[in-house]
PDB file of C-alpha atoms and ligand atoms in Angstrom:
ATOM      1  CA  MET A1465      92.960 108.906  94.134  1.00 58.00           C
ATOM      2  CA  THR A1466      91.660 106.148  96.484  1.00 71.00           C
ATOM      3  CA  GLU A1467      92.771 106.611 100.040  1.00 90.00           C
ATOM      4  CA  ARG A1468      94.390 103.316 101.081  1.00 96.00           C
ATOM      5  CA  PHE A1469      93.906 102.733 104.789  1.00 97.00           C
ATOM      6  CA  ILE A1470      93.377  98.704 105.403  1.00 98.00           C
ATOM      7  CA  LYS A1471      96.103  96.343 106.148  1.00 97.00           C
ATOM      8  CA  ASN A1472      96.348  92.885 104.830  1.00 98.00           C
ATOM      9  CA  GLU A1473      95.711  91.314 108.397  1.00 98.00           C
ATOM     10  CA  GLN A1474      92.490  93.545 108.852  1.00 98.00           C
ATOM     11  CA  PHE A1475      91.550  92.625 105.308  1.00 98.00           C
ATOM     12  CA  ASN A1476      91.790  88.964 106.313  1.00 98.00           C
ATOM     13  CA  PHE A1477      89.700  89.718 109.424  1.00 98.00           C
ATOM     14  CA  ILE A1478      86.966  91.206 107.323  1.00 98.00           C
ATOM     15  CA  SER A1479      87.058  88.448 104.924  1.00 98.00           C
ATOM     16  CA  LYS A1480      86.747  85.913 108.113  1.00 97.00           C
ATOM     17  CA  GLN A1481      83.585  87.693 108.949  1.00 98.00           C
ATOM     18  CA  VAL A1482      82.218  87.636 105.464  1.00 98.00           C
ATOM     19  CA  ALA A1483      82.854  83.853 105.455  1.00 98.00           C
ATOM     20  CA  TRP A1484      81.031  83.600 108.840  1.00 97.00           C
ATOM     21  CA  ILE A1485      78.088  85.126 107.446  1.00 97.00           C
ATOM     22  CA  LYS A1486      78.248  83.113 104.325  1.00 97.00           C
ATOM     23  CA  ASP A1487      78.209  79.623 106.448  1.00 97.00           C
ATOM     24  CA  SER A1488      75.638  80.838 108.704  1.00 97.00           C
ATOM     25  CA  THR A1489      73.165  81.701 106.029  1.00 95.00           C
ATOM     26  CA  LYS A1490      73.534  77.860 104.920  1.00 95.00           C
ATOM     27  CA  GLN A1491      72.763  76.515 108.371  1.00 95.00           C
ATOM     28  CA  HIS A1492      68.801  77.359 108.483  1.00 90.00           C
ATOM     29  CA  LEU A1493      69.374  79.241 111.528  1.00 94.00           C
ATOM     30  CA  PRO A1494      66.285  81.008 113.036  1.00 96.00           C
ATOM     31  CA  ALA A1495      65.801  84.702 111.579  1.00 95.00           C
ATOM     32  CA  GLY A1496      66.817  86.150 114.735  1.00 96.00           C
ATOM     33  CA  VAL A1497      69.766  84.321 115.181  1.00 96.00           C
ATOM     34  CA  LEU A1498      71.092  85.164 111.579  1.00 95.00           C
ATOM     35  CA  ALA A1499      70.053  88.647 112.297  1.00 95.00           C
ATOM     36  CA  SER A1500      72.460  88.754 115.268  1.00 96.00           C
ATOM     37  CA  VAL A1501      75.116  86.962 113.222  1.00 96.00           C
ATOM     38  CA  TYR A1502      74.966  89.805 110.564  1.00 97.00           C
ATOM     39  CA  ASP A1503      74.915  92.517 113.303  1.00 97.00           C
ATOM     40  CA  LEU A1504      77.664  91.188 115.427  1.00 97.00           C
ATOM     41  CA  SER A1505      79.795  90.803 111.944  1.00 97.00           C
ATOM     42  CA  ASN A1506      78.850  94.312 110.860  1.00 98.00           C
ATOM     43  CA  GLU A1507      80.116  95.626 114.363  1.00 97.00           C
ATOM     44  CA  LYS A1508      83.312  93.834 114.253  1.00 98.00           C
ATOM     45  CA  ILE A1509      84.164  94.952 110.749  1.00 98.00           C
ATOM     46  CA  LEU A1510      83.534  98.444 111.658  1.00 97.00           C
ATOM     47  CA  ASN A1511      85.752  98.359 114.802  1.00 96.00           C
ATOM     48  CA  CYS A1512      88.636  96.199 113.455  1.00 96.00           C
ATOM     49  CA  ILE A1513      90.471  99.561 112.445  1.00 96.00           C
ATOM     50  CA  PRO A1514      91.355 102.153 114.904  1.00 94.00           C
ATOM     51  CA  ASN A1515      91.104 106.029 114.331  1.00 94.00           C
ATOM     52  CA  MET A1516      89.324 105.844 111.128  1.00 96.00           C
ATOM     53  CA  THR A1517      87.901 108.871 109.546  1.00 95.00           C
ATOM     54  CA  ALA A1518      84.155 109.435 108.448  1.00 95.00           C
ATOM     55  CA  SER A1519      84.664 108.317 104.846  1.00 95.00           C
ATOM     56  CA  GLN A1520      86.806 105.246 106.044  1.00 96.00           C
ATOM     57  CA  LYS A1521      83.924 104.401 108.326  1.00 96.00           C
ATOM     58  CA  ASN A1522      81.438 104.628 105.783  1.00 96.00           C
ATOM     59  CA  ILE A1523      83.366 102.325 103.572  1.00 96.00           C
ATOM     60  CA  LEU A1524      83.549  99.706 106.430  1.00 97.00           C
ATOM     61  CA  ASP A1525      79.775 100.123 107.286  1.00 97.00           C
ATOM     62  CA  PHE A1526      78.524  96.785 105.968  1.00 97.00           C
ATOM     63  CA  SER A1527      75.279  97.320 108.169  1.00 96.00           C
ATOM     64  CA  LYS A1528      73.511  98.486 104.785  1.00 94.00           C
ATOM     65  CA  LEU A1529      74.125  95.180 103.004  1.00 96.00           C
ATOM     66  CA  LYS A1530      71.354  92.366 103.101  1.00 92.00           C
ATOM     67  CA  THR A1531      72.534  89.454 101.211  1.00 95.00           C
ATOM     68  CA  VAL A1532      75.601  87.355 101.010  1.00 96.00           C
ATOM     69  CA  GLU A1533      76.434  88.659  97.668  1.00 97.00           C
ATOM     70  CA  GLU A1534      76.328  91.897  98.440  1.00 97.00           C
ATOM     71  CA  TYR A1535      78.959  91.270 101.303  1.00 98.00           C
ATOM     72  CA  GLU A1536      81.178  89.418  98.857  1.00 97.00           C
ATOM     73  CA  GLN A1537      80.964  92.458  96.333  1.00 98.00           C
ATOM     74  CA  ALA A1538      81.776  94.860  99.345  1.00 97.00           C
ATOM     75  CA  LEU A1539      84.756  92.592 100.243  1.00 98.00           C
ATOM     76  CA  GLU A1540      85.970  92.629  96.669  1.00 97.00           C
ATOM     77  CA  GLN A1541      85.846  96.476  96.578  1.00 97.00           C
ATOM     78  CA  LEU A1542      87.948  96.680  99.506  1.00 97.00           C
ATOM     79  CA  VAL A1543      90.829  95.206  97.792  1.00 96.00           C
ATOM     80  CA  ASN A1544      91.164  99.186  96.334  1.00 96.00           C
ATOM     81  CA  TYR A1545      91.913 100.394  99.796  1.00 97.00           C
ATOM     82  CA  LEU A1546      94.651  98.120 100.775  1.00 97.00           C
ATOM     83  CA  LEU A1547      97.758  99.311 101.839  1.00 97.00           C
ATOM     84  CA  PRO A1548     100.961  97.532 100.177  1.00 96.00           C
ATOM     85  CA  PHE A1549     103.992  96.360 102.071  1.00 96.00           C
ATOM     86  CA  PRO A1550     106.678  98.910 101.605  1.00 94.00           C
ATOM     87  CA  THR A1551     109.079  98.747  98.947  1.00 91.00           C
ATOM     88  CA  VAL A1552     112.383  97.524 100.404  1.00 93.00           C
ATOM     89  CA  THR A1553     115.800  98.731  98.683  1.00 91.00           C
ATOM     90  CA  GLU A1554     119.046  96.666  98.767  1.00 89.00           C
ATOM     91  CA  GLN A1555     120.401  99.497 100.680  1.00 91.00           C
ATOM     92  CA  GLN A1556     117.899  99.067 103.358  1.00 92.00           C
ATOM     93  CA  LEU A1557     118.509  95.657 103.409  1.00 92.00           C
ATOM     94  CA  LYS A1558     121.961  95.902 104.236  1.00 92.00           C
ATOM     95  CA  LYS A1559     121.368  98.556 106.787  1.00 93.00           C
ATOM     96  CA  LEU A1560     119.008  96.144 108.503  1.00 93.00           C
ATOM     97  CA  PHE A1561     121.303  92.975 108.250  1.00 91.00           C
ATOM     98  CA  PRO A1562     124.821  94.589 108.274  1.00 90.00           C
ATOM     99  CA  LYS A1563     126.447  90.942 108.981  1.00 86.00           C
ATOM    100  CA  SER A1564     124.623  89.385 106.163  1.00 85.00           C
ATOM    101  CA  LYS A1565     126.820  90.924 103.360  1.00 80.00           C
ATOM    102  CA  LYS A1566     125.592  88.763 100.361  1.00 83.00           C
ATOM    103  CA  LEU A1567     121.918  88.989 101.395  1.00 87.00           C
ATOM    104  CA  LYS A1568     119.734  89.568  98.624  1.00 85.00           C
ATOM    105  CA  LEU A1569     115.920  90.420  98.588  1.00 87.00           C
ATOM    106  CA  PRO A1570     113.672  87.662  97.367  1.00 88.00           C
ATOM    107  CA  ASP A1571     111.919  87.943  93.894  1.00 88.00           C
ATOM    108  CA  LEU A1572     109.143  89.944  94.295  1.00 89.00           C
ATOM    109  CA  SER A1573     107.849  90.048  90.818  1.00 89.00           C
ATOM    110  CA  ASN A1574     104.877  87.486  91.457  1.00 89.00           C
ATOM    111  CA  VAL A1575     104.033  88.719  95.078  1.00 91.00           C
ATOM    112  CA  ASP A1576     101.221  90.692  95.875  1.00 94.00           C
ATOM    113  CA  LEU A1577     102.624  93.219  98.177  1.00 96.00           C
ATOM    114  CA  LYS A1578      98.982  94.316  99.268  1.00 96.00           C
ATOM    115  CA  ARG A1579      98.546  90.833 100.807  1.00 97.00           C
ATOM    116  CA  LEU A1580     101.577  91.021 102.802  1.00 97.00           C
ATOM    117  CA  THR A1581     101.548  91.727 106.432  1.00 98.00           C
ATOM    118  CA  TYR A1582     105.315  90.710 106.816  1.00 97.00           C
ATOM    119  CA  LEU A1583     107.794  89.692 104.485  1.00 96.00           C
ATOM    120  CA  SER A1584     109.753  86.690 105.096  1.00 94.00           C
ATOM    121  CA  TRP A1585     112.189  84.453 102.915  1.00 92.00           C
ATOM    122  CA  ASN A1586     114.515  81.672 103.705  1.00 88.00           C
ATOM    123  CA  ASP A1587     118.388  81.937 103.105  1.00 84.00           C
ATOM    124  CA  SER A1588     118.857  78.048 102.114  1.00 75.00           C
ATOM    125  CA  ARG A1589     122.540  78.478 102.374  1.00 78.00           C
ATOM    126  CA  SER A1590     122.746  79.565 106.112  1.00 79.00           C
ATOM    127  CA  ASN A1591     119.422  78.132 107.095  1.00 79.00           C
ATOM    128  CA  LYS A1592     118.515  81.566 107.911  1.00 88.00           C
ATOM    129  CA  LYS A1593     114.935  82.954 107.687  1.00 89.00           C
ATOM    130  CA  TYR A1594     114.562  86.713 107.395  1.00 93.00           C
ATOM    131  CA  LEU A1595     111.621  88.654 108.421  1.00 94.00           C
ATOM    132  CA  LEU A1596     110.835  92.266 107.524  1.00 96.00           C
ATOM    133  CA  TYR A1597     107.992  94.259 109.076  1.00 97.00           C
ATOM    134  CA  GLU A1598     106.963  97.873 109.185  1.00 96.00           C
ATOM    135  CA  LEU A1599     106.449  98.416 112.971  1.00 94.00           C
ATOM    136  CA  GLU A1600     105.096 101.764 114.035  1.00 91.00           C
ATOM    137  CA  GLY A1601     106.022 103.240 110.530  1.00 91.00           C
ATOM    138  CA  GLN A1602     109.846 101.920 110.795  1.00 93.00           C
ATOM    139  CA  LEU A1603     110.748  99.039 108.710  1.00 95.00           C
ATOM    140  CA  VAL A1604     112.360  96.698 111.045  1.00 95.00           C
ATOM    141  CA  GLY A1605     113.978  93.184 110.375  1.00 93.00           C
ATOM    142  CA  ILE A1606     115.069  90.056 112.208  1.00 91.00           C
ATOM    143  CA  GLU A1607     117.079  87.034 111.317  1.00 90.00           C
ATOM    144  CA  CYS A1608     116.021  83.606 112.440  1.00 88.00           C
ATOM    145  CA  THR A1609     117.557  80.118 112.476  1.00 87.00           C
ATOM    146  CA  PHE A1610     114.968  77.572 111.751  1.00 83.00           C
ATOM    147  CA  SER A1611     114.888  73.996 111.785  1.00 83.00           C
ATOM    148  CA  PRO A1612     114.825  72.218 108.419  1.00 81.00           C
ATOM    149  CA  SER A1613     112.053  69.654 110.268  1.00 86.00           C
ATOM    150  CA  THR A1614     108.462  70.413 110.030  1.00 90.00           C
ATOM    151  CA  LYS A1615     105.399  69.558 111.655  1.00 93.00           C
ATOM    152  CA  LYS A1616     101.809  70.005 111.852  1.00 96.00           C
ATOM    153  CA  ASN A1617     100.886  72.644 114.698  1.00 96.00           C
ATOM    154  CA  ILE A1618      99.526  76.126 115.430  1.00 96.00           C
ATOM    155  CA  CYS A1619     101.482  79.033 114.135  1.00 96.00           C
ATOM    156  CA  SER A1620     102.374  81.831 116.326  1.00 94.00           C
ATOM    157  CA  ILE A1621     101.948  84.543 114.011  1.00 95.00           C
ATOM    158  CA  CYS A1622      98.765  83.478 112.369  1.00 96.00           C
ATOM    159  CA  HIS A1623      97.370  81.402 115.056  1.00 96.00           C
ATOM    160  CA  CYS A1624      96.270  78.681 112.149  1.00 96.00           C
ATOM    161  CA  HIS A1625      96.986  75.116 112.082  1.00 97.00           C
ATOM    162  CA  GLY A1626      99.468  74.038 109.334  1.00 96.00           C
ATOM    163  CA  GLU A1627     102.986  72.937 108.585  1.00 95.00           C
ATOM    164  CA  VAL A1628     105.162  74.729 110.850  1.00 95.00           C
ATOM    165  CA  THR A1629     108.978  75.005 111.500  1.00 91.00           C
ATOM    166  CA  HIS A1630     110.546  75.966 114.776  1.00 89.00           C
ATOM    167  CA  PHE A1631     112.517  79.317 114.429  1.00 86.00           C
ATOM    168  CA  SER A1632     114.498  81.100 116.971  1.00 84.00           C
ATOM    169  CA  THR A1633     116.325  84.675 117.190  1.00 81.00           C
ATOM    170  CA  VAL A1634     118.909  86.194 119.406  1.00 73.00           C
ATOM    171  CA  THR A1635     118.098  89.241 121.479  1.00 68.00           C
ATOM    172  CA  LYS A1636     120.528  91.428 123.156  1.00 60.00           C
ATOM    173  CA  ALA A1637     118.040  91.983 125.731  1.00 57.00           C
ATOM    174  CA  LYS A1638     118.418  90.614 129.290  1.00 58.00           C
ATOM    175  CA  LYS A1639     115.737  89.531 131.592  1.00 59.00           C
ATOM    176  CA  LEU A1640     116.996  89.515 135.437  1.00 60.00           C
ATOM    177  CA  ASN A1641     115.035  86.734 136.434  1.00 66.00           C
ATOM    178  CA  ASN A1642     115.445  84.371 133.511  1.00 65.00           C
ATOM    179  CA  PRO A1643     119.022  83.630 132.397  1.00 60.00           C
ATOM    180  CA  ASP A1644     117.678  81.370 130.052  1.00 59.00           C
ATOM    181  CA  TYR A1645     115.775  84.141 128.132  1.00 54.00           C
ATOM    182  CA  TYR A1646     118.281  84.338 125.111  1.00 56.00           C
ATOM    183  CA  LYS A1647     117.177  80.833 124.235  1.00 49.00           C
ATOM    184  CA  SER A1648     113.666  81.150 124.812  1.00 54.00           C
ATOM    185  CA  ILE A1649     112.776  83.754 121.969  1.00 71.00           C
ATOM    186  CA  GLY A1650     111.823  81.193 119.500  1.00 76.00           C
ATOM    187  CA  ASN A1651     108.690  80.102 118.335  1.00 85.00           C
ATOM    188  CA  LEU A1652     106.462  77.773 115.591  1.00 91.00           C
ATOM    189  CA  ILE A1653     105.768  79.765 112.355  1.00 93.00           C
ATOM    190  CA  CYS A1654     104.197  78.810 109.070  1.00 94.00           C
ATOM    191  CA  VAL A1655     106.847  77.201 106.796  1.00 92.00           C
ATOM    192  CA  ASP A1656     104.702  78.602 103.898  1.00 93.00           C
ATOM    193  CA  SER A1657     104.858  82.425 104.597  1.00 93.00           C
ATOM    194  CA  SER A1658     102.301  83.541 101.761  1.00 93.00           C
ATOM    195  CA  GLN A1659      99.573  81.158 103.399  1.00 95.00           C
ATOM    196  CA  CYS A1660     100.502  82.845 106.820  1.00 97.00           C
ATOM    197  CA  ASN A1661      99.977  86.259 105.317  1.00 98.00           C
ATOM    198  CA  LYS A1662      96.618  84.932 103.996  1.00 97.00           C
ATOM    199  CA  ASN A1663      95.871  83.548 107.402  1.00 97.00           C
ATOM    200  CA  ILE A1664      96.947  86.359 109.622  1.00 98.00           C
ATOM    201  CA  THR A1665      93.976  88.389 111.273  1.00 98.00           C
ATOM    202  CA  ASP A1666      95.849  90.205 114.071  1.00 96.00           C
ATOM    203  CA  ASP A1667      99.448  91.381 114.021  1.00 95.00           C
ATOM    204  CA  SER A1668      99.786  91.636 117.893  1.00 94.00           C
ATOM    205  CA  TYR A1669     102.061  88.681 118.325  1.00 93.00           C
ATOM    206  CA  LEU A1670     104.097  89.606 115.567  1.00 94.00           C
ATOM    207  CA  LYS A1671     104.547  93.319 116.904  1.00 94.00           C
ATOM    208  CA  ASP A1672     105.419  91.870 120.597  1.00 91.00           C
ATOM    209  CA  PHE A1673     107.610  89.466 119.076  1.00 89.00           C
ATOM    210  CA  LEU A1674     109.581  91.991 117.042  1.00 90.00           C
ATOM    211  CA  LYS A1675     109.706  94.437 119.830  1.00 89.00           C
ATOM    212  CA  GLU A1676     111.112  91.938 122.123  1.00 85.00           C
ATOM    213  CA  SER A1677     113.636  90.678 119.600  1.00 84.00           C
ATOM    214  CA  LEU A1678     114.674  94.160 118.763  1.00 84.00           C
ATOM    215  CA  LEU A1679     115.263  95.090 122.365  1.00 76.00           C
ATOM    216  CA  LYS A1680     118.732  96.355 123.050  1.00 62.00           C
TER     217      LYS A1680
HETATM  218 ZN1   ZN B2364     101.325  81.322 110.186  1.00 63.64          ZN
END
């Protein structure tokens, strides 16, 4: 059985390195410069996942690859090692959002769960946005209000430029020096969360944001 160990955002990060190599080969760079692009990318790929086993390291050791085609093939192979987003039951959903009684999961039949870092959907009846994420092995969820207007800006989650909307969530946490803390936990997020999931190369903002939002 294939041992899955790569998360969506790590896969995106590796894809970005491969794209960088591909771009660099088209730029007629001096051989030495191009070689260092390869070396640097190989190193980033090998170090993007902490605590790997020897066999996992072997899978991510791209230093033996020579051509862009080989890199693209190796990247394609990595799809077999992607960890899918956990399946969510209606019962879990009820537990996560006890106040939203009629809340339903979105239709996931056309969604590739392996390409999700987080699962998010909008409830248009209430202007609420729901976001689920597996935080340190436990499924967590937050409910946000989002503004119906959109603009072009940088998304807080994936750090890419695109169509974003302002979203905010209320926390129970209090900060002694900041009485406005309740209001300040909000940010800009991609309108299209499937695109956001394709862009994200680092989940640290998402983790911090969720930890902060879920503080009691
Ligand atoms: Zn985004």
